[in-house]
Amino acid sequence: MMTTPSPAIATLDDQPLSVRAKLAAAWTSFMLLYAYVDILGFYTPGNVADILDGKVYEFDLSQTFSTTVLSVLAVPMFMVVLSTSLPARANRATNLVVAALFVPFTVFNVAGGFYLYFYGLGVVLELVVLALIVRWAWTWPRTTASVTSATGRDRETAGAHQR
């Protein structure tokens, strides 16, 4: 009985993703969820009629309302860029603060929803993404400075600790 050799099984190359990329992707997901919940909300009976009458939930449509909403929503939009460009320490702190501030803002959005399951699911999904942002920012990997990379006074201190 002759056996044929089994072909080698190739494993996928699973490259680690940087914290910056994870954060930028999470903020992008957050904004897409936010936008699609609002867009699908237009299909809620009476919603478009209210908008045409100048109301969004209980708020009067005005330049002040629109400017305020755009200003608030610009923050997570800019977080996509800031997550890829800020230095690590500032990046971590900014992501922790902004994600934490968006938790109550996100929960508040369920108050205006007519379809509790729909808006509730939207809020839960957004909170999951915010939790991931907090987790990834909180657990940002740290490195220890080596004696060769330290400069000036830090090098002297690092060298003294090694002796």
Tab-separated table of C-alpha atoms in Angstrom, residues 54 56 59-73 105:
chain	number	residue	atom	x	y	z
A	54	GLY	CA	-38.471	71.792	11.758
A	56	VAL	CA	-35.534	66.631	15.433
A	59	PHE	CA	-35.262	69.952	19.347
A	60	ASP	CA	-36.026	72.801	16.959
A	61	LEU	CA	-34.019	72.634	13.766
A	62	SER	CA	-31.905	75.741	13.518
A	63	GLN	CA	-28.448	76.854	12.528
A	64	THR	CA	-27.451	76.624	16.192
A	65	PHE	CA	-28.715	73.029	16.440
A	66	SER	CA	-26.984	71.956	13.219
A	67	THR	CA	-23.706	73.705	14.156
A	68	THR	CA	-23.755	72.124	17.617
A	69	VAL	CA	-24.379	68.627	16.266
A	70	LEU	CA	-21.677	69.016	13.612
A	71	SER	CA	-19.203	70.299	16.213
A	72	VAL	CA	-19.869	67.376	18.543
A	73	LEU	CA	-19.700	64.799	15.754
A	105	PHE	CA	-23.557	61.323	24.794
